[in-house]
N, CA, C and O atoms as a DFTB+ gen file, in Angstrom:
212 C
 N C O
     1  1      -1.218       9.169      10.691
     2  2      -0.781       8.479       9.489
     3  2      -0.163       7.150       9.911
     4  3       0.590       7.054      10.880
     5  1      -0.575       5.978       9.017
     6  2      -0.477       4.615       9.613
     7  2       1.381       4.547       8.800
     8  3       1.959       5.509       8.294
     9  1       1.830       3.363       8.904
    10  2       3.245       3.219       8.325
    11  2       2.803       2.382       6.913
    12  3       3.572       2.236       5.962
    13  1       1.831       2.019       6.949
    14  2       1.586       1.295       5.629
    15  2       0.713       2.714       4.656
    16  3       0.620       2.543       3.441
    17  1       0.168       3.945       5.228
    18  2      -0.069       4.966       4.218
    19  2       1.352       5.382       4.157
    20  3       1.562       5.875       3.049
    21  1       2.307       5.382       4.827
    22  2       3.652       6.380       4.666
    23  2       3.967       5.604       3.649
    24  3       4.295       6.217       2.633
    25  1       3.975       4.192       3.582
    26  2       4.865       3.266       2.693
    27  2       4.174       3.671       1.656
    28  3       4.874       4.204       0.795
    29  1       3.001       3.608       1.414
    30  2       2.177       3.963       0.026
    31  2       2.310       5.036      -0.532
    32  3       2.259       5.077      -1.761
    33  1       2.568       6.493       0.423
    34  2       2.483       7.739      -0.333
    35  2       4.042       7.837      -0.654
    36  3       4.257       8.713      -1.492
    37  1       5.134       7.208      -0.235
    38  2       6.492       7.343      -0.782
    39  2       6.577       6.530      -1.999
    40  3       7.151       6.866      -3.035
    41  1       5.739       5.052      -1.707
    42  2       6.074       4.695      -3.547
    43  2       5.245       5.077      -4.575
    44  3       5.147       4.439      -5.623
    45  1       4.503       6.325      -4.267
    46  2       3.394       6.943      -5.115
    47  2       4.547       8.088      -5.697
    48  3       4.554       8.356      -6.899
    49  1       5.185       8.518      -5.075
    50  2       5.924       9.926      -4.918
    51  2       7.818       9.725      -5.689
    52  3       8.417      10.560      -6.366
    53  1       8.281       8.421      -5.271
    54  2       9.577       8.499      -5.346
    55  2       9.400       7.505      -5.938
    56  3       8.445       6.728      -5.938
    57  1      11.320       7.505      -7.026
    58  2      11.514       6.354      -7.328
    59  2      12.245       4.861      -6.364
    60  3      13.061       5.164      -5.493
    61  1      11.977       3.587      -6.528
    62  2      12.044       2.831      -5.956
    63  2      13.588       2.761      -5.153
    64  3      13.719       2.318      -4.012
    65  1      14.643       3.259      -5.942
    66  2      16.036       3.241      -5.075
    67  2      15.870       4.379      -3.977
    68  3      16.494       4.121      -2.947
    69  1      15.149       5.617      -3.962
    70  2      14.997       6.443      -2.651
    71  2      13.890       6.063      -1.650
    72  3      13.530       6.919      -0.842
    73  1      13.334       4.865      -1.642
    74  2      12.574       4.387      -0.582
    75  2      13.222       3.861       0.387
    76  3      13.978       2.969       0.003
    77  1      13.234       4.087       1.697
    78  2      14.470       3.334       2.235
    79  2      13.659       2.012       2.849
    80  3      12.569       1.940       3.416
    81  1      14.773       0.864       2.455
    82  2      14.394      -0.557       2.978
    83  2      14.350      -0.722       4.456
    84  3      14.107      -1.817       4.963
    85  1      14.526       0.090       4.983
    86  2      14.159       0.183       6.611
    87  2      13.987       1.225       7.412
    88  3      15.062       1.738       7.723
    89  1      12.789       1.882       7.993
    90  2      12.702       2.938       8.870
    91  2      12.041       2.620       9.813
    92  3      11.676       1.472      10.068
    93  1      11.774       3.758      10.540
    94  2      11.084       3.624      11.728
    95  2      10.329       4.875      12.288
    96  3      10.843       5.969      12.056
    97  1       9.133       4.828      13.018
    98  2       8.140       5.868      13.012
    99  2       8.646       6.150      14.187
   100  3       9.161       5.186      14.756
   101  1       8.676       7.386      14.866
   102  2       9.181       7.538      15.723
   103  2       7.955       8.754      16.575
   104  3       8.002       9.698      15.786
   105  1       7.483       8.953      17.109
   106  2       6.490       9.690      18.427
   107  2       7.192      10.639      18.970
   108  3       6.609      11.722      18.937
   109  1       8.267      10.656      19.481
   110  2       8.787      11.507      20.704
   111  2      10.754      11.152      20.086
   112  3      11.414      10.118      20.192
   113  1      11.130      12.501      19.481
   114  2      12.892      12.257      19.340
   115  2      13.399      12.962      20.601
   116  3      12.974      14.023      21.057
   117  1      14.133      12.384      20.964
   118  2      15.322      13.052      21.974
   119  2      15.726      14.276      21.861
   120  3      16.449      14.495      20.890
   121  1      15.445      15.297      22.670
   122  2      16.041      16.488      22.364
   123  2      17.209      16.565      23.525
   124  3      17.486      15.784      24.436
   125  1      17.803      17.873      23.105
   126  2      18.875      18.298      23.791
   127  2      18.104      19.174      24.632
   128  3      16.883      19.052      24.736
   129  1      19.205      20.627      25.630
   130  2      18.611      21.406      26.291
   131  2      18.174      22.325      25.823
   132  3      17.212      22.905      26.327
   133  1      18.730      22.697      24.782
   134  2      18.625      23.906      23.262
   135  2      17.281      23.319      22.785
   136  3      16.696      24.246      22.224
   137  1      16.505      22.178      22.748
   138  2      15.347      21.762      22.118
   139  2      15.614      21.380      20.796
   140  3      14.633      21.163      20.085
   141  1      17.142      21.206      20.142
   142  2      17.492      20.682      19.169
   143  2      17.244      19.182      18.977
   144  3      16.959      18.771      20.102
   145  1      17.220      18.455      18.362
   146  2      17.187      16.868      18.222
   147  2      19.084      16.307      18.598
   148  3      20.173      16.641      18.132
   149  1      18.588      15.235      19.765
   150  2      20.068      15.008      19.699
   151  2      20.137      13.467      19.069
   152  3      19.597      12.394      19.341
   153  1      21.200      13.994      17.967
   154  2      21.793      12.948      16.889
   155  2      21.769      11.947      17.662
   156  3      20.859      11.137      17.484
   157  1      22.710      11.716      18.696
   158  2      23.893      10.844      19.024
   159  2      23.003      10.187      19.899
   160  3      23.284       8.993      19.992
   161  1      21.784      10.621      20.746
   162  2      21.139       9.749      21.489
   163  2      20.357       8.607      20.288
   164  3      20.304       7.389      20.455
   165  1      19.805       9.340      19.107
   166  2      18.815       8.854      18.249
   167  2      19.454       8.087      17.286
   168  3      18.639       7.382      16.692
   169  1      20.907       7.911      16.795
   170  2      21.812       7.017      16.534
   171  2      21.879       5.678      17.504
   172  3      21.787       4.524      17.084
   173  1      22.021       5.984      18.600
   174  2      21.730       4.652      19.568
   175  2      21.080       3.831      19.650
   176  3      21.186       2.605      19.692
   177  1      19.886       4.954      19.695
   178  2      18.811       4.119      19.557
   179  2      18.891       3.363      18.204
   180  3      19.517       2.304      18.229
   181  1      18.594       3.578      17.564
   182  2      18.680       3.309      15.838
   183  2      19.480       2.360      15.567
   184  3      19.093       1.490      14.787
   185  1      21.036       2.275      16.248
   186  2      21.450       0.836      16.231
   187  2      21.253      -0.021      16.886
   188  3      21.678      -1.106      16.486
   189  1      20.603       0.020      18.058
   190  2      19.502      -1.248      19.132
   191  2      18.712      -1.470      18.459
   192  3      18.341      -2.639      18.567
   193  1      18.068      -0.768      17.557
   194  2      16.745      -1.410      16.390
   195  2      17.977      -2.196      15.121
   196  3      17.720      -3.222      14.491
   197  1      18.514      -1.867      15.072
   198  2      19.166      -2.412      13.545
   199  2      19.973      -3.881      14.099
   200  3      20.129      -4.925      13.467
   201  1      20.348      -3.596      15.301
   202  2      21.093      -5.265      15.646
   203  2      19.557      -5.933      16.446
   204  3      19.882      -6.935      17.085
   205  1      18.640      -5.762      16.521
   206  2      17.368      -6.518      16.862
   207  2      17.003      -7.096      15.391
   208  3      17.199      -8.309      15.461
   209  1      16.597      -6.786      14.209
   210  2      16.636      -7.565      12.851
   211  2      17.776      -8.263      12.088
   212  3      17.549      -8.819      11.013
């Protein structure tokens, strides 16, 4: 799935204030040792993308 079908099937689906004005596709999240997703690495990241725009 391309990011311009994601963008299309969310404003097909939702109203315009729950679209969020910025995301990001992501391949591979950070897990922990438990195989949980770790927040706090993927927050990091997430603000190195947000102070790059």
């Amino acid at each position: 799935m391309s990011e311009s079908d994601l963008d299309g099937y969310m404003r097909e689906r939702l109203a315009n204030y729950k679209i969020p004005k910025h995301w990001s596709v992501e391949t591979l999240l950070p897990r922990l040792p438990n195989s949980k997703i770790d927040k706090q690495a993927l927050r990091k990241r997430l603000e190195g993308f947000n102070a790059v725009q």
